[in-house]
Structures are given as C-alpha cells and as structure tokens.
Coordinates of C-alpha atoms and ligand atoms in Angstrom, one line a residue:
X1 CA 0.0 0.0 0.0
X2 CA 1.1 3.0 -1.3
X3 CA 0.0 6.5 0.2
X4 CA -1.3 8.8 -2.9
X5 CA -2.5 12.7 -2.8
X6 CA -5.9 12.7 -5.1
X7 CA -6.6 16.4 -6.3
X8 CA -10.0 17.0 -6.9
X9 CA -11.4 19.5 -9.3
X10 CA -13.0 22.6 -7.8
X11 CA -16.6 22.2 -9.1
X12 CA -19.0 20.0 -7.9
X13 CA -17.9 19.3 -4.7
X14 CA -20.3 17.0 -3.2
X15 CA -19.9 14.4 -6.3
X16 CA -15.7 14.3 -6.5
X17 CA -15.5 11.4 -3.4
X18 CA -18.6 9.3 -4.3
X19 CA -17.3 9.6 -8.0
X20 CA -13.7 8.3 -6.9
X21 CA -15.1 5.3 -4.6
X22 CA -17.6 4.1 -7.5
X23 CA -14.7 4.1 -10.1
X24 CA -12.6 2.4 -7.6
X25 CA -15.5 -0.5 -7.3
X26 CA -15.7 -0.8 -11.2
X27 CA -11.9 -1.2 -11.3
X28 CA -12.0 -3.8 -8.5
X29 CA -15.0 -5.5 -10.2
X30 CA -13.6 -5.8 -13.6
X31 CA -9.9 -7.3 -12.0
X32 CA -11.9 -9.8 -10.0
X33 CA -10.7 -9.0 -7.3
X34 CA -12.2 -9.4 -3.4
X35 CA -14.6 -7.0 -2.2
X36 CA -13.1 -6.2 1.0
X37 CA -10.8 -3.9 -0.9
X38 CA -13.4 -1.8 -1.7
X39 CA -14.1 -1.2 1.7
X40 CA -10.7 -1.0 2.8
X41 CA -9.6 1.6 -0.1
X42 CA -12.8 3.7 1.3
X43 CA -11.5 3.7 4.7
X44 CA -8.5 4.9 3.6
X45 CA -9.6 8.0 2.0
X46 CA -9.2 11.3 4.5
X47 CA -8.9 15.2 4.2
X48 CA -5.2 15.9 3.6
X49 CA -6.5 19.5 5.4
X50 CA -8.5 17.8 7.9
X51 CA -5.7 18.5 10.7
X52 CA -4.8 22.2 10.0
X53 CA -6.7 24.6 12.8
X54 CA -8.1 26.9 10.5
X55 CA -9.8 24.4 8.2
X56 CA -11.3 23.1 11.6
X57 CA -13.8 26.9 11.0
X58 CA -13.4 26.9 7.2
X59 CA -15.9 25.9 5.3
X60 CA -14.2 26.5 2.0
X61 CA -14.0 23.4 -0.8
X62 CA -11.8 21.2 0.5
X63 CA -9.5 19.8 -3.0
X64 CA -6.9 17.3 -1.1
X65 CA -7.5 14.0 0.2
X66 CA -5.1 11.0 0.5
X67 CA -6.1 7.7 -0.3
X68 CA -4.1 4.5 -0.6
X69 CA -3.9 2.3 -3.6
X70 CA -2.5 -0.7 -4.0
X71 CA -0.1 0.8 -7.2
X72 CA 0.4 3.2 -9.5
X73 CA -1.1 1.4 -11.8
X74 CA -4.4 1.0 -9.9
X75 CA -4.0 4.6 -9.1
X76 CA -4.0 5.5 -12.9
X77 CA -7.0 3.3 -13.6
X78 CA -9.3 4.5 -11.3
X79 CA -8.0 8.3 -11.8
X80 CA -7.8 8.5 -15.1
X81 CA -11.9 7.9 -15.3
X82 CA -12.7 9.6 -13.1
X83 CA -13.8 13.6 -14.3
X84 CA -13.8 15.1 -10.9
X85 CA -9.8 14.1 -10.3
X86 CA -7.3 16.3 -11.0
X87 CA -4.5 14.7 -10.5
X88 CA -3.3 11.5 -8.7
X89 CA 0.0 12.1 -6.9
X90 CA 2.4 9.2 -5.1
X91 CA 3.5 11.5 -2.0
X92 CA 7.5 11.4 -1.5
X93 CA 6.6 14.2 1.0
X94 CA 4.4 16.7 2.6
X95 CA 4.9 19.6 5.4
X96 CA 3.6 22.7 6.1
X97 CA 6.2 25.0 4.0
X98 CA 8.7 24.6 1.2
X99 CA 11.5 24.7 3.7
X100 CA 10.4 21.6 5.6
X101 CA 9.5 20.0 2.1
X102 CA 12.4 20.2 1.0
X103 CA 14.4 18.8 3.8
X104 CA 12.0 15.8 3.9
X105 CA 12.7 14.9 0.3
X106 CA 16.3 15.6 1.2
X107 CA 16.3 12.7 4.3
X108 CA 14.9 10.1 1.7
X109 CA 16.9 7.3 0.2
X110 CA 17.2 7.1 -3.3
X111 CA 14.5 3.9 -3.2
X112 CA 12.3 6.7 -3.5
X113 CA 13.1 8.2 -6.4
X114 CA 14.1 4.9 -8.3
X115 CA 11.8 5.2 -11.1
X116 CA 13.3 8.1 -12.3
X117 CA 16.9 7.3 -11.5
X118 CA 17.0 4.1 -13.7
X119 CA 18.5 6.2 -17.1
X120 CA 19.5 9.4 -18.9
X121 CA 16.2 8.4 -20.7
X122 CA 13.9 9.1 -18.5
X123 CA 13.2 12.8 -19.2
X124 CA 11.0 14.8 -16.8
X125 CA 9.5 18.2 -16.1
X126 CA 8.5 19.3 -12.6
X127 CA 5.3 21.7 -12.2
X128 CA 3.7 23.6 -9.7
X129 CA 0.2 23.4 -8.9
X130 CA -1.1 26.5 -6.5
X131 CA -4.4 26.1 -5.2
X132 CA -5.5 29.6 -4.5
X133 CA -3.1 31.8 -5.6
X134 CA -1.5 32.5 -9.1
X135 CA 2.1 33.0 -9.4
X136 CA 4.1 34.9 -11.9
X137 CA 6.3 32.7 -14.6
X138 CA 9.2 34.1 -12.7
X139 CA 7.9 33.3 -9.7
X140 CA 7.2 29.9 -10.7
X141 CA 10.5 29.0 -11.6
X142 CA 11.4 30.3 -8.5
X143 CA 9.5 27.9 -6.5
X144 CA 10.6 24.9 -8.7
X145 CA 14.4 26.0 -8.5
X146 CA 14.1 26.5 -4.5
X147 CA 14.2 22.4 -4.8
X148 CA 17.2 22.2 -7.2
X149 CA 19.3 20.1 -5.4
X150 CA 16.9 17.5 -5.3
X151 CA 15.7 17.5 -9.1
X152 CA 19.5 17.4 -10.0
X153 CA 20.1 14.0 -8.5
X154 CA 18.0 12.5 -11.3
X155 CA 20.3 11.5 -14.2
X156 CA 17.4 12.0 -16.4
X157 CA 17.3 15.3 -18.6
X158 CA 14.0 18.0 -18.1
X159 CA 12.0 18.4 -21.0
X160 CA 9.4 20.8 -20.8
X161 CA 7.8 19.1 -23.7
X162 CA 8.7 15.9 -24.6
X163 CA 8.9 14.2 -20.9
X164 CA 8.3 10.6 -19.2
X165 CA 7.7 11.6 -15.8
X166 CA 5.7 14.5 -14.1
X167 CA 7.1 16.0 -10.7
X168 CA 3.9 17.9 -8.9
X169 CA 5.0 20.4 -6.3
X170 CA 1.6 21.2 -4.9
X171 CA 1.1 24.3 -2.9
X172 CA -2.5 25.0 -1.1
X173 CA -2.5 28.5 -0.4
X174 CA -6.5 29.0 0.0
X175 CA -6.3 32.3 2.3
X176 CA -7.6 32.4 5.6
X177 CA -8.8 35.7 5.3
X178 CA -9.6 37.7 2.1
X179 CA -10.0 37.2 -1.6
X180 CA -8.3 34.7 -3.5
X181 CA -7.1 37.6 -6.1
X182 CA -5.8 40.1 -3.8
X183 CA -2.4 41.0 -5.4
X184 CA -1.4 42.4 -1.3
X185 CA -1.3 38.8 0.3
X186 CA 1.0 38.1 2.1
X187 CA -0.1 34.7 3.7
X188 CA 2.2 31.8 3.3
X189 CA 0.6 28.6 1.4
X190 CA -0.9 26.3 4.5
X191 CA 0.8 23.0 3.2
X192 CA 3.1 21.9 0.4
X193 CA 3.0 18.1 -0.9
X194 CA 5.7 16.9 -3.5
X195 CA 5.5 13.8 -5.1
X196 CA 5.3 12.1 -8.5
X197 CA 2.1 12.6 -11.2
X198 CA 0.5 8.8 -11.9
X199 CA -2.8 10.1 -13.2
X200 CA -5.6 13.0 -14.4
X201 CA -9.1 12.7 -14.7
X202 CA -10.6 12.5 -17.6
X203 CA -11.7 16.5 -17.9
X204 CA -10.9 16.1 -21.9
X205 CA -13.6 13.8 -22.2
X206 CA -16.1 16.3 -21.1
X207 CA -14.5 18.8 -23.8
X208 CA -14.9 16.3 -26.4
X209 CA -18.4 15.8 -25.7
X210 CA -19.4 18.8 -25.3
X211 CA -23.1 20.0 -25.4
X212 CA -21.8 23.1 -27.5
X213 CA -20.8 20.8 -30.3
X214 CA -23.3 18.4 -30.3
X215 CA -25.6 17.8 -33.5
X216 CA -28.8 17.2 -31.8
X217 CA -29.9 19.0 -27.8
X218 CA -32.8 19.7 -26.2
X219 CA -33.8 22.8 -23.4
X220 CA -33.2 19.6 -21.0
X221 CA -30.3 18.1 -22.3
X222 CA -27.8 17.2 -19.5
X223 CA -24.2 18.4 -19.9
X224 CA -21.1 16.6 -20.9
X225 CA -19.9 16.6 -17.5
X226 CA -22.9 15.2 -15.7
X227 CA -23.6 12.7 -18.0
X228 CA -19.8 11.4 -17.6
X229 CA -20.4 11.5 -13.6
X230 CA -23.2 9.4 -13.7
X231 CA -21.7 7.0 -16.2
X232 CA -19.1 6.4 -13.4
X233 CA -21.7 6.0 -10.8
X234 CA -23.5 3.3 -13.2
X235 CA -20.2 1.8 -13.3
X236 CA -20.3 1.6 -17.0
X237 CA -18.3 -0.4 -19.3
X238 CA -17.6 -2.6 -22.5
X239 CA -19.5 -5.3 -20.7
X240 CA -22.5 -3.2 -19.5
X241 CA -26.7 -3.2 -20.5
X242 CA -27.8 0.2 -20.0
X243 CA -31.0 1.9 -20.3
X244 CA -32.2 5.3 -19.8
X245 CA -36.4 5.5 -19.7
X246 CA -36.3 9.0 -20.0
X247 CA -33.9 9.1 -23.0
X248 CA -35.0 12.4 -24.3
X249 CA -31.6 13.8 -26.2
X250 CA -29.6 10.8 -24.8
X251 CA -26.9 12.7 -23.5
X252 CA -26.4 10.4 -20.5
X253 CA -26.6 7.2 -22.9
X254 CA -23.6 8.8 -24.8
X255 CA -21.4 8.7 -22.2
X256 CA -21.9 5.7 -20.8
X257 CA -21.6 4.5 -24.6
X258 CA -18.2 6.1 -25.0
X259 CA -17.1 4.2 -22.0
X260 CA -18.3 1.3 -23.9
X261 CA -21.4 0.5 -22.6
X262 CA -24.4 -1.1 -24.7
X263 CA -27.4 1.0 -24.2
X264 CA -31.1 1.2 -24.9
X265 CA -33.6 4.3 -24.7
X266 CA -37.1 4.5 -24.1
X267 CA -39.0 8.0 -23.7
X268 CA -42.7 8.6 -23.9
X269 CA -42.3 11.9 -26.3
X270 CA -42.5 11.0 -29.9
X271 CA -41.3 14.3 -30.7
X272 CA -38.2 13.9 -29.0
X273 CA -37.4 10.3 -30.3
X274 CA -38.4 11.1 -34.0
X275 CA -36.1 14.6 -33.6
X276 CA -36.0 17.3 -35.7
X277 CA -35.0 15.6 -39.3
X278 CA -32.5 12.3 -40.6
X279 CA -29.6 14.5 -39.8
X280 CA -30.5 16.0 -36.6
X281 CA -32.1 13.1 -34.1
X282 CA -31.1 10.4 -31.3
X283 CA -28.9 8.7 -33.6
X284 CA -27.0 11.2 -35.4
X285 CA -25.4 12.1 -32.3
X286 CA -23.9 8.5 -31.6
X287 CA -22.7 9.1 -35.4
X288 CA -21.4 12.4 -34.7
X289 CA -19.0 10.5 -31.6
X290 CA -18.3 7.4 -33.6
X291 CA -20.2 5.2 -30.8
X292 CA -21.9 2.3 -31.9
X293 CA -25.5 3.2 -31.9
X294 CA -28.2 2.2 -29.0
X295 CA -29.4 -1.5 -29.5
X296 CA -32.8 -0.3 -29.5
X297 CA -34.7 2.9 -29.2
X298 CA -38.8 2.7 -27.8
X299 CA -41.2 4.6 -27.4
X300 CA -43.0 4.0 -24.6
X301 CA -44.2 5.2 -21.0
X302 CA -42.8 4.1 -17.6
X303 CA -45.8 4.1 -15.4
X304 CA -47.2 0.7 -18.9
X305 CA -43.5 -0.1 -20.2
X306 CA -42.7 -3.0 -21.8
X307 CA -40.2 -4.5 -20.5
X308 CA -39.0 -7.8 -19.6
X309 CA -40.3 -8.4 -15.4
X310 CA -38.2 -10.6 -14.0
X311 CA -40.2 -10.9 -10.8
X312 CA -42.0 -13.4 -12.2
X313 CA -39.1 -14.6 -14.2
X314 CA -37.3 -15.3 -10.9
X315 CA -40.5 -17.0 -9.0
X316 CA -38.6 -20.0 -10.0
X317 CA -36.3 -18.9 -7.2
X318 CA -33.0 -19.4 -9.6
X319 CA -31.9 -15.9 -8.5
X320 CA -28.4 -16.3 -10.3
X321 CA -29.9 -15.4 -13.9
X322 CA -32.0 -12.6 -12.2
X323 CA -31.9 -9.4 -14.3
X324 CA -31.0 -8.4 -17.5
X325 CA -29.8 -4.8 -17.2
X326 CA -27.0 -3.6 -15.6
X327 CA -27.5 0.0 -14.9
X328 CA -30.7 2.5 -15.0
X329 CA -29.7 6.4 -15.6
X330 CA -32.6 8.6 -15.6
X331 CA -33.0 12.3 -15.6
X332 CA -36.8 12.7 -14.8
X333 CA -39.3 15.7 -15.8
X334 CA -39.7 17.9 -12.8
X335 CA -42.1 19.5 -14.2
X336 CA -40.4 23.0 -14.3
X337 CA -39.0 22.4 -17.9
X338 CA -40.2 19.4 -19.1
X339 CA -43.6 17.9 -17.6
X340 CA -44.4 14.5 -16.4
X341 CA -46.6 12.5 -18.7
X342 CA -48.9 9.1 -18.9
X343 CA -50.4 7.8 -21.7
X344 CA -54.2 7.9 -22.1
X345 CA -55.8 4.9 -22.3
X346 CA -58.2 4.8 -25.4
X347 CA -60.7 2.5 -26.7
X348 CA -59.7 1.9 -30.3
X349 CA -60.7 -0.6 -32.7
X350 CA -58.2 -3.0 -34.0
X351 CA -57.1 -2.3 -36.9
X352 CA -56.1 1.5 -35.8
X353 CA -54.0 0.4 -33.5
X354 CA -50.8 -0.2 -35.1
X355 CA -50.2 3.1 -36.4
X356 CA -52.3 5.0 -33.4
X357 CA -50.3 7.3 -31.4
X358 CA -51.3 7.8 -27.9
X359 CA -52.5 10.5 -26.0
X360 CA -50.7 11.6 -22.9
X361 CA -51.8 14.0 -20.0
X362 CA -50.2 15.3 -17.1
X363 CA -49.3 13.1 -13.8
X364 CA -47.6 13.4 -10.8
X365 CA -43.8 13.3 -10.6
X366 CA -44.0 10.8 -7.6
X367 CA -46.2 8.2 -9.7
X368 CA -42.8 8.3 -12.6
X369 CA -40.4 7.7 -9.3
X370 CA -42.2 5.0 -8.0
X371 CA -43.0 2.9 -11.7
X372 CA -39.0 3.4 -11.7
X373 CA -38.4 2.0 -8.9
X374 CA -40.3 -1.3 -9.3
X375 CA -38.7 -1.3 -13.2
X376 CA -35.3 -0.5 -11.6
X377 CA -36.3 -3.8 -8.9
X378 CA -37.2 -6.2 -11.4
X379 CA -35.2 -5.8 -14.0
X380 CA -31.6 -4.9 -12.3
X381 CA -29.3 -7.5 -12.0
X382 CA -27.6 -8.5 -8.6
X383 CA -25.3 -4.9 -7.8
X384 CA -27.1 -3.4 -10.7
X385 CA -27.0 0.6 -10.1
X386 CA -30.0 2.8 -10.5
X387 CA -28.7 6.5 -10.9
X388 CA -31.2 9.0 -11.1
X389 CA -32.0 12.8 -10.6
X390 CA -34.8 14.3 -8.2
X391 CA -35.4 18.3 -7.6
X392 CA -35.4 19.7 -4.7
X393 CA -35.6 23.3 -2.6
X394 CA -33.1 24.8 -0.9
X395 CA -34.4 23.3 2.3
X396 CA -34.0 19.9 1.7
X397 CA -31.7 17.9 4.4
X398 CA -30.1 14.6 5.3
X399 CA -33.0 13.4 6.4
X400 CA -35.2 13.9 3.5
X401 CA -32.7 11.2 2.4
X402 CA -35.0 8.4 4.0
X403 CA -37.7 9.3 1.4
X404 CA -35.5 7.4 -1.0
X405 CA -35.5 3.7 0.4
X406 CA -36.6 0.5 -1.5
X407 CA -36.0 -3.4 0.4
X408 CA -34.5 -4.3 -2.9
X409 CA -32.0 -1.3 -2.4
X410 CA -29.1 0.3 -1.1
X411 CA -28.3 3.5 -1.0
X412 CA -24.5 4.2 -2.4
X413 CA -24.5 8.0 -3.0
X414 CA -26.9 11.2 -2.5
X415 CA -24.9 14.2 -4.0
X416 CA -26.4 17.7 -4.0
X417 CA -26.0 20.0 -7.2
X418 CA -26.9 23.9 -6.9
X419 CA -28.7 24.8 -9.9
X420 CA -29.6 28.4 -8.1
X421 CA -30.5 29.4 -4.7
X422 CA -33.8 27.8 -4.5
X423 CA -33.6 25.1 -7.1
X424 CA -31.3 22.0 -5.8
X425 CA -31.3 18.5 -7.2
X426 CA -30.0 15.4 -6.1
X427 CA -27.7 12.5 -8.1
X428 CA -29.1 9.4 -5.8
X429 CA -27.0 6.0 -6.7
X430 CA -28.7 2.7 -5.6
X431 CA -27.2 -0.8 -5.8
X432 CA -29.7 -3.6 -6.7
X433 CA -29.3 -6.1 -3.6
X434 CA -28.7 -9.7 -3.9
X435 CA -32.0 -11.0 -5.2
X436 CA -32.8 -13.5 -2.8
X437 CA -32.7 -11.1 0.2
X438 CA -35.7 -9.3 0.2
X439 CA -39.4 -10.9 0.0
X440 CA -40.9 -11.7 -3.3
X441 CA -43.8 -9.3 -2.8
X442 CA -41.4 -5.8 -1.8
X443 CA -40.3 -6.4 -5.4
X444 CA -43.5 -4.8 -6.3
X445 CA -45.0 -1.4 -6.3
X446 CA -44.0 -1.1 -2.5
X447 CA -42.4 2.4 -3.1
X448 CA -45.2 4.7 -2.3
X449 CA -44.6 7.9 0.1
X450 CA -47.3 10.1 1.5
X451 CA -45.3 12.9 0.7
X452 CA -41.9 12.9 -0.5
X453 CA -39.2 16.3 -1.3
X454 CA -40.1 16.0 -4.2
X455 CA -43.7 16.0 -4.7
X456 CA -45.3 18.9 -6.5
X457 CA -41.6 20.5 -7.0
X458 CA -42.7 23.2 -9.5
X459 CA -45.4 24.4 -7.7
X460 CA -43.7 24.8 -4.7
X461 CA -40.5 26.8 -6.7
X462 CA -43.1 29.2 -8.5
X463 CA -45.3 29.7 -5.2
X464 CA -42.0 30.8 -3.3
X465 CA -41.5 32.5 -6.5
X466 CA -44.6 34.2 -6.5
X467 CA -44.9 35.2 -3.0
X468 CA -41.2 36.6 -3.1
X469 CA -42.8 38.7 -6.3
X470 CA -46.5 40.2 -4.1
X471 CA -43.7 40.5 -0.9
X472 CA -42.2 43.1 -3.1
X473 CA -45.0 44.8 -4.8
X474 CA -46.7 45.4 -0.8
X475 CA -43.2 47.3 -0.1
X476 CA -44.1 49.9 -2.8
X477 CA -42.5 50.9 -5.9
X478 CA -39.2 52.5 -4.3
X479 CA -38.5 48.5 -3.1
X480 CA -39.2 47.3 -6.4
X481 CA -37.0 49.0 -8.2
X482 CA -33.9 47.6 -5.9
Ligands
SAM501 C1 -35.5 15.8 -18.3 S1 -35.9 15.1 -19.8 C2 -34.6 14.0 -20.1 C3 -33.5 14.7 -20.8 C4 -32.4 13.8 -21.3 N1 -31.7 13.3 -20.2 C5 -31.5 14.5 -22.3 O1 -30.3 14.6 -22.0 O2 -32.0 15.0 -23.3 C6 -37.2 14.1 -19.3 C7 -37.8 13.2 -20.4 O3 -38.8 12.4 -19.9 C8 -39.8 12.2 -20.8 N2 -41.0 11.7 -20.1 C9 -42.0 12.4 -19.5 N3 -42.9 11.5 -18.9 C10 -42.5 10.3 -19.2 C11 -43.0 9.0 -19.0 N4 -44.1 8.8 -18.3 N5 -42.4 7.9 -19.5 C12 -41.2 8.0 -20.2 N6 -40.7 9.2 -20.5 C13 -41.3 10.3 -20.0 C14 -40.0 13.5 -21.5 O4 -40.5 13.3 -22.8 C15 -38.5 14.0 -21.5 O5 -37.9 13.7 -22.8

C-alpha cells in the first residue's frame, strides 16, 4: 500500500469522493478482485486539510485528500476515469512549508526516487500546482528552483515538452482571510505536498463531448460533464446493458456508450425520439462521436413499459440469472422544464392500433419515481446501479434522504448539485441487492410515500416564487426597483 494525494477538481464538490469510490468499485470488479478492498480503499480516504486549525472553521472546498492504492497502476486506472480528479499524486513528501518539504525529500533514500533514476532516458518536467493563488512565470520558476538540489540528482534530462515523468510540487495556499485575487497577500501557502504525477481525470472527455458541439440537444439536455459523472456511478463499461427510460436527447446514454457500454432508450415523447430531421435526431449524435448506436430505441411510457419483469421470471427462485440490465440512468421531468406525462388509455378498434399514437396527460412526478423503482427492482441484476435525478428546494436535508428507500435497495450516494439558490437537485445511486434477500412481494410497487421532497416541486418553486414577487410589490415601488 502506497499513500497517494488525489486532487480533486474545484466544481462539484459534493460528487468528487462518491465519484472516486464508485470508479474504484468498477476497477475492482472488472480485476476480479475481493470486495473487502473496496471497503478497505474507502476507509483509507481522509482530508489531507483535515488536521490544519483553521480548516477546523473553514468551510471553504476542500480539494486534497489522501487515499491509498495498491499501485500506480491501480491509481492511474481508477484516476484517469474519473472527471472530478485532478491529478493523482504518489507523496515522496508533505509539510507545512517549502522549507520543511524540502528537507523531507532531502532525508529520503534514493528507493524513493528509483523510477526516475533508472537512465539518462527518463526525461522529466517538474510543475507547480497553487491552489488559490497565481504566481508569476518568474515566480514559478522560482519555487521549482528553491528544490534544485533534489531534481539534480536525477540522471534523467528535463524536457518541458517531450517528458516521461511529471514531478507535482503542490502548494495550497487557500487564504484564511480575504479574496483569493488580492495582489497584497502576504499569507504563506498552509501546506506543500511533493510527489510524482500517476494520473488526471478524464476533464478532456467532457470537452470532447461537449453540449456546445453536439448535433442534436434539447432545453433539458444534461451536460457533458454530468452525464460522464453518472456514467461512473452506473459503473459503465464494454461489458454493460444500459437503459435510460427518459432518453430524451440521450446525452447520458452517450457517455456511458463512450465508456463502452451497450445501451437502450425508451422515452414517452415522440417528438423527442423522432427529432428534428434524418440529420438531426437520437442517432445522429452516436454518429457524430463514432459510438456504436443504441441497441434499441422505444417509445414507450414508464408508469405501462414494456419490458421484460423478472419478478416473475425469478419466481422459480434461480436468483443467479435474475436481471437483464446492468444500470438505469434517468433524468426525470420535474415538471419546471419538461412535464411528467402518462399515456391515455383509449378504446380503439383493431385495426387503428398499429399506427395510433397515444395520447398523454399530465401526472404526478411521484407516480414516474415510484414505476421506476419497481422497473429498476425487477429488471436490475444483482449490484445493478439505479442513478437518477430528483429536484429539490433549498431546504431539503439529510433526512429527507430516508424518502429514498426500497428493500430491494441500497443507497450508495446522495450528492447535491446547486442549480440556483432555490432550485437543488440530487444524483441518488442505488445498488440492486442480492436478489434473494428481500421478499418476493417488496419487489413490487411497494415504493409509495405520503409525501416525499419531491412531490409537487414546481409548484412549490413558482409559489416561493410568487410570493417573493407580491412581498415586493406590498413594499411599494421605491423597493421594487432595488
Ligand atoms: C428531463 S428530460 C430528459 C432529458 C435527457 N436526459 C436528455 O439529456 O436529453 C425528461 C424526459 O422524460 C420524458 N417523459 C416524461 N414523462 C414520461 C413517462 N411517463 N415515461 C417516459 N418518459 C417520459 C420527456 O419526454 C423527456 O424527454
């Protein structure tokens, strides 16, 4: 075991641990390896700032954890998938300043440095990575020369360009008072780690993919970089089934296809799924990306799908072939841009039907969670994930959590997103449990809350909305105009 700095990116700061500790379990899974490591590698993750006094009051982002892996190699697996890492770092040292940095990397054998001792051909370039404060060029290569003595033991020549190995000298120097950007600080950085660069995320992915580019998008597309998060959280891969019910512009299917995955889409809209001509639609964005296309592409509606039940599949009890998909990624209507919908039921004679297109009316976004949930149950396999999106208000809190539980389900990951003040939503990730474990009869339709977050989420945005609006208008017009 190996102690590593991970270096998260500074955006979504509620997803970058869960992301890292669901990657990890699809790297362990596809080595076959035992599951205790999972548990053991999540134990091992801790706040590199945890132990500094101001951080103890700070509420800022916290960026730096350690983590151990087992090698570099399983470092650069799981961190080069991930797109909330940064950088994965093996630690030669850490300290509170440069001075006491450098002295630790001075008191290490050469062991430590033995990868890049081995030749004259094993070029390298060292960089500095501040986190909250920008230096200067000068003053970079200040920094980098202050360890000198060390980076001229390695036989190897620096090449800014052309280079084997990556030395990170990584300063945090988030103030503890003030602005980021004022040019008068003075502070000193609060810790310094040093060490050797074995992986970065995959951030280019996201630019690849972007939603600016991409041939076909809707008002509700979701963006490059979400769609790649909960890709990792479905733990998708070359050997994956995975199907989106609410496929609209398939933006989440197309990430977990460039991981590999096989996928299917189903949405109700046959606006959506027909698109806007043969150039512009579903399928000419999987041609835009290369990715083979989705093995199938229904219309249909979640609360009457389709689909294969294996609950009564399984009343055999042979709960080994239970399932047939391997992850469920679903960004539901909240109703604010995109309303929930059901299908109609009409009385038609037979020989309309084949060409009859439903109509659909308005229903309750608790009805589409709960119809998921019992799809999600009976179709998952064993450790299947269902990731999926539910709005929420600013006041929604850990225990609102609770309102998302299924006895065919645990709960892996609840992370929070921003969207603006009022408007929150949360990524939940739940792990299909053995399918022998829970009763036969929980497998159905037992999902059913009185009144979950959730529930009526539009109106309650527009009546705060509203009421913020009249609050304003009783002040007078001398209020209104601030
Ligand atoms: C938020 S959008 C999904 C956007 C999609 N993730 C994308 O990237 O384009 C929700 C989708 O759910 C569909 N929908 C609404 N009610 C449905 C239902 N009962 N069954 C299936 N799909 C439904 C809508 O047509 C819409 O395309």
């Amino acid at each position: 075991m190996q102690k590593y700095l991970v270096v998260l990116r500074d955006i979504h700061k509620d997803f970058g641990i869960p992301e890292l500790l669901s990657v990890f379990s699809l790297v362990n899974r596809s080595l076959n390896r035992c599951k205790s490591l999972e548990e053991s590698f999540a134990n091992s993750i801790c706040s590199a700032s945890a132990h500094l006094e101001t951080e103890k009051k700070n509420t800022k982002p916290n960026i730096f954890y350690f983590a151990n892996f087992q090698s570099d190699h399983e470092a650069f697996l799981v961190g080069s998938r991930c797109v909330l890492v940064r950088a994965i770092i093996r630690l030669w040292s850490y300290a509170p300043s440069h001075e006491l940095c450098l002295k630790q990397l001075q008191s290490l054998g050469k062991d430590t440095f033995k990868e890049l001792l081995k030749s004259e051909s094993e070029s390298f370039r060292c960089k500095l990575f501040s986190y909250g404060r920008k230096y200067s060029q000068s003053e970079t290569v200040d920094r980098i020369n202050f360890y000198s003595s060390i980076l001229q033991q390695f036989p190897g020549k620096i090449n800014l360009k052309d280079f084997r190995h990556e030395i990170w000298i990584v300063e945090d120097s988030f103030p503890t008072t003030g602005h980021t950007n004022n040019p008068n600080r003075t502070d000193l950085p609060r810790q310094v780690f040093v060490g050797l660069l074995v992986a970065q995320g995959c951030a280019d992915k996201v630019q690849t993919y972007t939603l600016k580019k991409r041939n076909f998008i809707g008002t509700t597309s979701m963006d490059a970089e979400l769609s790649f998060l909960m890709a990792n959280f479905a733990l998708a891969d070359k050997s994956k089934l995975i199907l989106d019910p609410f496929v609209g512009t398939a933006s989440i299917l197309i990430s977990c296809a460039a991981f590999g995955a096989k996928t299917i889409g189903s949405d109700l809209s046959f606006t959506v799924l027909k698109g806007k001509s043969d150039d512009e639609n579903i399928l000419s964005n999987f041609r835009q990306y290369r990715l083979p296309e989705p093995l199938g592409i229904v219309r249909c509606d979640i609360l009457h799908n389709p689909w294969r039940h294996d609950t009564l599949v399984c009343s055999n009890r042979n709960f080994d072939s239970c399932g047939w998909l391997d992850a469920i990624v679903a960004d539901l209507p909240y109703g604010v841009r995109e309303s929930s919908r059901e299908f109609v039921g009409e009385k038609l004679h037979s020989k309309f039907v084949l060409n009859h297109i439903p109509k659909t009316a308005r229903v309750g976004l608790e009805h589409l969670v709960s119809s998921l949930f019992e799809f999600a149950a009976s179709s998952l396999v064993k450790e299947g994930r269902l990731v999926f999106w539910l709005p929420c208000t600013d006041e929604f809190s850990e225990h609102d959590k609770s309102n998302i539980c299924h006895p065919s389900f645990r709960l892996i990951a609840a992370c929070r997103q921003i969207v603006t003040r009022r408007f929150h939503r949360i990524l939940f990730v739940l792990e299909r449990k053995e399918w022998n474990d829970d009763p036969m009869e929980d497998r159905t339709g037992t999902f059913y809350n009185q009144s979950p977050f959730y529930k009526d989420f539009a109106a309650k945005l527009f009546r705060e909305e509203q009421r913020k609006e009249v609050d304003l208008w009783k002040k007078g017009p001398s209020r209104r105009i601030e």
